[in-house]
């Protein structure tokens, strides 16, 4: 629950939560807020806004992932009032009605272990990104305000920030080399060793 004032919320993870009314993951009312690198997944609200319920004056979000949430109305985000701007983020249901969205992605972010909202409240799950996630290297570097992610790892790796609360660990590059013996041409039906 976030109320009134002005705040920047950075590297937030809200997963496996349940609200008997609105805002399963986060409930925002009054004030002006900025969300950067936020992950909301596996949350449930019996009312509106499984991931986020917003009745704030203004909320700007960037580099965030909101997927796999459930509610009676507005599974991912429910905009009750105020101005909501979302940039360079991954939203399961696309841009919420009444919001302004730019450079959105949709689809499965490939969390290591998604949380089923039907089990909320739950403490299981892992919303870190798998190596083939479309949220890797897909954020906006200009929106980054912290030097580390939720794990304390460097926030930007591979030159472009990831979406969500966790920065994926880059896959090591694998260089393969082979050597052929003999190195010169051989007669027909001879043995070549690699």
PDB file of C-alpha atoms in Angstrom:
ATOM      1  CA  UNK A   1       0.000   0.000   0.000  1.00  0.00           C
ATOM      2  CA  UNK A   2       1.564   3.291  -1.093  1.00  0.00           C
ATOM      3  CA  UNK A   3      -0.246   6.510  -0.224  1.00  0.00           C
ATOM      4  CA  UNK A   4       0.231  10.230  -0.881  1.00  0.00           C
ATOM      5  CA  UNK A   5       3.460  12.157  -1.203  1.00  0.00           C
ATOM      6  CA  UNK A   6       6.066  11.716  -3.897  1.00  0.00           C
ATOM      7  CA  UNK A   7       8.176   8.582  -4.169  1.00  0.00           C
ATOM      8  CA  UNK A   8      10.378   6.598  -6.517  1.00  0.00           C
ATOM      9  CA  UNK A   9       9.940   2.852  -6.182  1.00  0.00           C
ATOM     10  CA  UNK A  10      12.948   1.001  -7.606  1.00  0.00           C
ATOM     11  CA  UNK A  11      13.674  -2.749  -7.846  1.00  0.00           C
ATOM     12  CA  UNK A  12      10.370  -3.781  -6.283  1.00  0.00           C
ATOM     13  CA  UNK A  13       9.237  -7.407  -6.296  1.00  0.00           C
ATOM     14  CA  UNK A  14       5.617  -8.161  -5.387  1.00  0.00           C
ATOM     15  CA  UNK A  15       4.718 -11.822  -5.931  1.00  0.00           C
ATOM     16  CA  UNK A  16       2.234 -14.228  -4.388  1.00  0.00           C
ATOM     17  CA  UNK A  17       0.210 -11.592  -2.540  1.00  0.00           C
ATOM     18  CA  UNK A  18      -3.568 -11.488  -2.097  1.00  0.00           C
ATOM     19  CA  UNK A  19      -5.942  -8.612  -1.378  1.00  0.00           C
ATOM     20  CA  UNK A  20      -9.542  -9.209  -0.365  1.00  0.00           C
ATOM     21  CA  UNK A  21     -10.430  -5.887  -2.024  1.00  0.00           C
ATOM     22  CA  UNK A  22      -8.175  -4.107  -4.569  1.00  0.00           C
ATOM     23  CA  UNK A  23      -4.473  -4.135  -5.467  1.00  0.00           C
ATOM     24  CA  UNK A  24      -3.201  -7.680  -5.034  1.00  0.00           C
ATOM     25  CA  UNK A  25       0.418  -6.694  -5.628  1.00  0.00           C
ATOM     26  CA  UNK A  26       0.418  -2.937  -5.037  1.00  0.00           C
ATOM     27  CA  UNK A  27      -2.313  -0.437  -4.111  1.00  0.00           C
ATOM     28  CA  UNK A  28      -1.375   3.159  -4.923  1.00  0.00           C
ATOM     29  CA  UNK A  29      -3.523   6.114  -3.793  1.00  0.00           C
ATOM     30  CA  UNK A  30      -2.885   9.877  -3.953  1.00  0.00           C
ATOM     31  CA  UNK A  31       0.513  11.388  -4.672  1.00  0.00           C
ATOM     32  CA  UNK A  32       2.962  11.188  -7.542  1.00  0.00           C
ATOM     33  CA  UNK A  33       5.030   8.050  -8.037  1.00  0.00           C
ATOM     34  CA  UNK A  34       7.666   6.604 -10.310  1.00  0.00           C
ATOM     35  CA  UNK A  35       8.184   2.826 -10.628  1.00  0.00           C
ATOM     36  CA  UNK A  36      11.428   1.627 -12.220  1.00  0.00           C
ATOM     37  CA  UNK A  37      12.412  -2.030 -12.679  1.00  0.00           C
ATOM     38  CA  UNK A  38       9.397  -3.427 -10.859  1.00  0.00           C
ATOM     39  CA  UNK A  39       8.191  -7.061 -11.094  1.00  0.00           C
ATOM     40  CA  UNK A  40       4.560  -7.828 -10.246  1.00  0.00           C
ATOM     41  CA  UNK A  41       3.551 -11.462 -10.761  1.00  0.00           C
ATOM     42  CA  UNK A  42       1.355 -14.123  -9.209  1.00  0.00           C
ATOM     43  CA  UNK A  43      -0.718 -11.657  -7.174  1.00  0.00           C
ATOM     44  CA  UNK A  44      -4.491 -11.820  -6.720  1.00  0.00           C
ATOM     45  CA  UNK A  45      -7.195  -9.326  -5.807  1.00  0.00           C
ATOM     46  CA  UNK A  46     -10.785 -10.284  -5.082  1.00  0.00           C
ATOM     47  CA  UNK A  47     -11.756  -6.843  -6.419  1.00  0.00           C
ATOM     48  CA  UNK A  48      -9.792  -4.790  -8.957  1.00  0.00           C
ATOM     49  CA  UNK A  49      -6.149  -4.750 -10.005  1.00  0.00           C
ATOM     50  CA  UNK A  50      -4.473  -8.118  -9.485  1.00  0.00           C
ATOM     51  CA  UNK A  51      -1.001  -6.645  -9.999  1.00  0.00           C
ATOM     52  CA  UNK A  52      -1.657  -2.942  -9.401  1.00  0.00           C
ATOM     53  CA  UNK A  53      -4.638  -0.838  -8.361  1.00  0.00           C
ATOM     54  CA  UNK A  54      -4.086   2.850  -9.013  1.00  0.00           C
ATOM     55  CA  UNK A  55      -6.002   5.808  -7.620  1.00  0.00           C
ATOM     56  CA  UNK A  56      -2.981   8.136  -7.509  1.00  0.00           C
ATOM     57  CA  UNK A  57      -2.554  11.573  -9.020  1.00  0.00           C
ATOM     58  CA  UNK A  58       0.234  10.359 -11.282  1.00  0.00           C
ATOM     59  CA  UNK A  59       2.255   7.182 -11.787  1.00  0.00           C
ATOM     60  CA  UNK A  60       5.037   6.718 -14.301  1.00  0.00           C
ATOM     61  CA  UNK A  61       6.475   3.215 -14.795  1.00  0.00           C
ATOM     62  CA  UNK A  62       9.447   2.019 -16.833  1.00  0.00           C
ATOM     63  CA  UNK A  63      11.424  -1.198 -17.292  1.00  0.00           C
ATOM     64  CA  UNK A  64       8.772  -3.139 -15.409  1.00  0.00           C
ATOM     65  CA  UNK A  65       7.064  -6.526 -15.776  1.00  0.00           C
ATOM     66  CA  UNK A  66       3.408  -7.057 -14.841  1.00  0.00           C
ATOM     67  CA  UNK A  67       2.210 -10.572 -15.739  1.00  0.00           C
ATOM     68  CA  UNK A  68       0.440 -13.565 -14.254  1.00  0.00           C
ATOM     69  CA  UNK A  69      -1.799 -11.670 -11.846  1.00  0.00           C
ATOM     70  CA  UNK A  70      -5.541 -12.219 -11.354  1.00  0.00           C
ATOM     71  CA  UNK A  71      -8.507 -10.115 -10.239  1.00  0.00           C
ATOM     72  CA  UNK A  72     -12.264  -9.884 -10.657  1.00  0.00           C
ATOM     73  CA  UNK A  73     -11.556  -6.832 -12.853  1.00  0.00           C
ATOM     74  CA  UNK A  74      -8.217  -5.776 -14.331  1.00  0.00           C
ATOM     75  CA  UNK A  75      -5.978  -8.824 -13.933  1.00  0.00           C
ATOM     76  CA  UNK A  76      -2.741  -6.879 -14.304  1.00  0.00           C
ATOM     77  CA  UNK A  77      -3.482  -3.175 -13.744  1.00  0.00           C
ATOM     78  CA  UNK A  78      -6.663  -1.323 -12.884  1.00  0.00           C
ATOM     79  CA  UNK A  79      -6.565   2.445 -13.371  1.00  0.00           C
ATOM     80  CA  UNK A  80      -9.302   3.860 -11.147  1.00  0.00           C
ATOM     81  CA  UNK A  81      -8.181   7.491 -11.408  1.00  0.00           C
ATOM     82  CA  UNK A  82      -5.149   9.616 -12.172  1.00  0.00           C
ATOM     83  CA  UNK A  83      -2.577   9.641 -14.952  1.00  0.00           C
ATOM     84  CA  UNK A  84      -0.686   6.426 -15.710  1.00  0.00           C
ATOM     85  CA  UNK A  85       2.253   6.424 -18.133  1.00  0.00           C
ATOM     86  CA  UNK A  86       4.080   3.182 -18.883  1.00  0.00           C
ATOM     87  CA  UNK A  87       7.269   3.041 -20.938  1.00  0.00           C
ATOM     88  CA  UNK A  88       9.446   0.193 -22.154  1.00  0.00           C
ATOM     89  CA  UNK A  89       7.766  -2.491 -20.035  1.00  0.00           C
ATOM     90  CA  UNK A  90       6.255  -5.948 -20.438  1.00  0.00           C
ATOM     91  CA  UNK A  91       2.526  -6.166 -19.684  1.00  0.00           C
ATOM     92  CA  UNK A  92       0.554  -9.386 -20.125  1.00  0.00           C
ATOM     93  CA  UNK A  93      -2.691  -7.671 -21.125  1.00  0.00           C
ATOM     94  CA  UNK A  94      -1.246  -4.748 -23.070  1.00  0.00           C
ATOM     95  CA  UNK A  95      -1.819  -1.112 -22.217  1.00  0.00           C
ATOM     96  CA  UNK A  96      -4.509  -0.700 -19.533  1.00  0.00           C
ATOM     97  CA  UNK A  97      -7.605   1.345 -20.449  1.00  0.00           C
ATOM     98  CA  UNK A  98      -6.990   5.040 -19.746  1.00  0.00           C
ATOM     99  CA  UNK A  99      -3.178   4.722 -19.596  1.00  0.00           C
ATOM    100  CA  UNK A 100      -0.586   6.091 -22.021  1.00  0.00           C
ATOM    101  CA  UNK A 101       1.912   3.423 -23.083  1.00  0.00           C
ATOM    102  CA  UNK A 102       5.017   3.511 -25.272  1.00  0.00           C
ATOM    103  CA  UNK A 103       7.291   0.712 -26.455  1.00  0.00           C
ATOM    104  CA  UNK A 104       5.422  -2.076 -24.640  1.00  0.00           C
ATOM    105  CA  UNK A 105       6.076  -5.771 -25.020  1.00  0.00           C
ATOM    106  CA  UNK A 106       3.677  -8.564 -24.263  1.00  0.00           C
ATOM    107  CA  UNK A 107       4.241 -12.263 -23.815  1.00  0.00           C
ATOM    108  CA  UNK A 108       5.790 -14.639 -21.347  1.00  0.00           C
ATOM    109  CA  UNK A 109       8.834 -13.126 -19.594  1.00  0.00           C
ATOM    110  CA  UNK A 110      10.041 -16.655 -18.792  1.00  0.00           C
ATOM    111  CA  UNK A 111      10.388 -16.319 -15.036  1.00  0.00           C
ATOM    112  CA  UNK A 112      12.474 -19.073 -13.452  1.00  0.00           C
ATOM    113  CA  UNK A 113       9.437 -20.168 -11.396  1.00  0.00           C
ATOM    114  CA  UNK A 114       6.239 -18.149 -11.937  1.00  0.00           C
ATOM    115  CA  UNK A 115       3.741 -17.913  -9.091  1.00  0.00           C
ATOM    116  CA  UNK A 116       0.198 -19.137  -9.722  1.00  0.00           C
ATOM    117  CA  UNK A 117      -2.149 -16.383  -8.464  1.00  0.00           C
ATOM    118  CA  UNK A 118      -4.688 -19.047  -7.474  1.00  0.00           C
ATOM    119  CA  UNK A 119      -2.267 -20.128  -4.717  1.00  0.00           C
ATOM    120  CA  UNK A 120      -1.853 -16.601  -3.289  1.00  0.00           C
ATOM    121  CA  UNK A 121      -0.923 -15.848  -0.641  1.00  0.00           C
ATOM    122  CA  UNK A 122       2.217 -17.836  -1.401  1.00  0.00           C
ATOM    123  CA  UNK A 123       5.913 -17.534  -0.671  1.00  0.00           C
ATOM    124  CA  UNK A 124       7.072 -19.790  -3.506  1.00  0.00           C
ATOM    125  CA  UNK A 125       8.261 -18.730  -6.911  1.00  0.00           C
ATOM    126  CA  UNK A 126      11.245 -17.046  -8.495  1.00  0.00           C
ATOM    127  CA  UNK A 127      10.702 -14.024 -10.743  1.00  0.00           C
ATOM    128  CA  UNK A 128      14.272 -13.907 -12.017  1.00  0.00           C
ATOM    129  CA  UNK A 129      14.555 -14.181 -15.801  1.00  0.00           C
ATOM    130  CA  UNK A 130      15.555 -17.292 -17.715  1.00  0.00           C
ATOM    131  CA  UNK A 131      18.399 -16.812 -20.248  1.00  0.00           C
ATOM    132  CA  UNK A 132      16.029 -16.655 -23.242  1.00  0.00           C
ATOM    133  CA  UNK A 133      13.587 -14.112 -21.761  1.00  0.00           C
ATOM    134  CA  UNK A 134      12.408 -11.334 -24.064  1.00  0.00           C
ATOM    135  CA  UNK A 135      12.763  -8.939 -21.096  1.00  0.00           C
ATOM    136  CA  UNK A 136      16.568  -9.258 -21.144  1.00  0.00           C
ATOM    137  CA  UNK A 137      18.345  -6.229 -22.639  1.00  0.00           C
ATOM    138  CA  UNK A 138      14.924  -4.728 -23.462  1.00  0.00           C
ATOM    139  CA  UNK A 139      14.647  -1.820 -21.012  1.00  0.00           C
ATOM    140  CA  UNK A 140      15.477   1.867 -21.238  1.00  0.00           C
ATOM    141  CA  UNK A 141      18.870   2.816 -19.782  1.00  0.00           C
ATOM    142  CA  UNK A 142      17.786   6.446 -19.378  1.00  0.00           C
ATOM    143  CA  UNK A 143      15.112   5.381 -16.865  1.00  0.00           C
ATOM    144  CA  UNK A 144      17.584   3.590 -14.575  1.00  0.00           C
ATOM    145  CA  UNK A 145      18.097   5.267 -11.205  1.00  0.00           C
ATOM    146  CA  UNK A 146      19.935   2.524  -9.244  1.00  0.00           C
ATOM    147  CA  UNK A 147      23.331   0.967  -9.850  1.00  0.00           C
ATOM    148  CA  UNK A 148      22.292  -2.492  -8.608  1.00  0.00           C
ATOM    149  CA  UNK A 149      19.272  -4.781  -8.927  1.00  0.00           C
ATOM    150  CA  UNK A 150      17.298  -6.459  -6.144  1.00  0.00           C
ATOM    151  CA  UNK A 151      20.053  -9.092  -5.738  1.00  0.00           C
ATOM    152  CA  UNK A 152      22.770  -6.433  -5.522  1.00  0.00           C
ATOM    153  CA  UNK A 153      24.136  -7.321  -8.983  1.00  0.00           C
ATOM    154  CA  UNK A 154      25.118  -4.553 -11.410  1.00  0.00           C
ATOM    155  CA  UNK A 155      21.897  -3.084 -12.832  1.00  0.00           C
ATOM    156  CA  UNK A 156      23.080  -2.788 -16.423  1.00  0.00           C
ATOM    157  CA  UNK A 157      24.840  -5.771 -17.986  1.00  0.00           C
ATOM    158  CA  UNK A 158      25.414  -6.334 -21.715  1.00  0.00           C
ATOM    159  CA  UNK A 159      25.060  -2.549 -22.234  1.00  0.00           C
ATOM    160  CA  UNK A 160      21.218  -2.520 -21.952  1.00  0.00           C
ATOM    161  CA  UNK A 161      19.110  -2.792 -18.796  1.00  0.00           C
ATOM    162  CA  UNK A 162      16.694  -5.682 -18.339  1.00  0.00           C
ATOM    163  CA  UNK A 163      13.039  -5.250 -17.443  1.00  0.00           C
ATOM    164  CA  UNK A 164      11.944  -6.265 -13.954  1.00  0.00           C
ATOM    165  CA  UNK A 165      13.495  -6.290 -10.482  1.00  0.00           C
ATOM    166  CA  UNK A 166      16.355  -8.626 -11.406  1.00  0.00           C
ATOM    167  CA  UNK A 167      19.092  -8.212 -13.991  1.00  0.00           C
ATOM    168  CA  UNK A 168      19.808 -11.515 -15.730  1.00  0.00           C
ATOM    169  CA  UNK A 169      23.337 -12.834 -15.446  1.00  0.00           C
ATOM    170  CA  UNK A 170      24.866 -12.782 -18.923  1.00  0.00           C
ATOM    171  CA  UNK A 171      25.501 -16.139 -20.505  1.00  0.00           C
ATOM    172  CA  UNK A 172      29.214 -16.792 -20.881  1.00  0.00           C
ATOM    173  CA  UNK A 173      30.431 -16.846 -24.431  1.00  0.00           C
ATOM    174  CA  UNK A 174      31.501 -20.276 -25.584  1.00  0.00           C
ATOM    175  CA  UNK A 175      34.180 -20.466 -28.233  1.00  0.00           C
ATOM    176  CA  UNK A 176      34.551 -23.758 -30.041  1.00  0.00           C
ATOM    177  CA  UNK A 177      37.592 -24.784 -31.986  1.00  0.00           C
ATOM    178  CA  UNK A 178      38.428 -28.012 -33.692  1.00  0.00           C
ATOM    179  CA  UNK A 179      41.605 -29.463 -34.952  1.00  0.00           C
ATOM    180  CA  UNK A 180      41.740 -31.923 -37.805  1.00  0.00           C
ATOM    181  CA  UNK A 181      44.426 -34.605 -38.006  1.00  0.00           C
ATOM    182  CA  UNK A 182      46.007 -34.973 -40.456  1.00  0.00           C
ATOM    183  CA  UNK A 183      46.019 -31.313 -41.485  1.00  0.00           C
ATOM    184  CA  UNK A 184      46.673 -32.108 -45.137  1.00  0.00           C
ATOM    185  CA  UNK A 185      44.564 -33.941 -47.681  1.00  0.00           C
ATOM    186  CA  UNK A 186      44.241 -37.709 -47.310  1.00  0.00           C
ATOM    187  CA  UNK A 187      43.532 -40.556 -49.737  1.00  0.00           C
ATOM    188  CA  UNK A 188      39.953 -41.767 -50.256  1.00  0.00           C
ATOM    189  CA  UNK A 189      38.541 -43.852 -47.318  1.00  0.00           C
ATOM    190  CA  UNK A 190      41.312 -42.721 -44.934  1.00  0.00           C
ATOM    191  CA  UNK A 191      40.607 -41.899 -41.273  1.00  0.00           C
ATOM    192  CA  UNK A 192      40.228 -38.252 -40.257  1.00  0.00           C
ATOM    193  CA  UNK A 193      40.264 -37.394 -36.553  1.00  0.00           C
ATOM    194  CA  UNK A 194      38.644 -34.289 -35.070  1.00  0.00           C
TER     195      UNK A 194
END
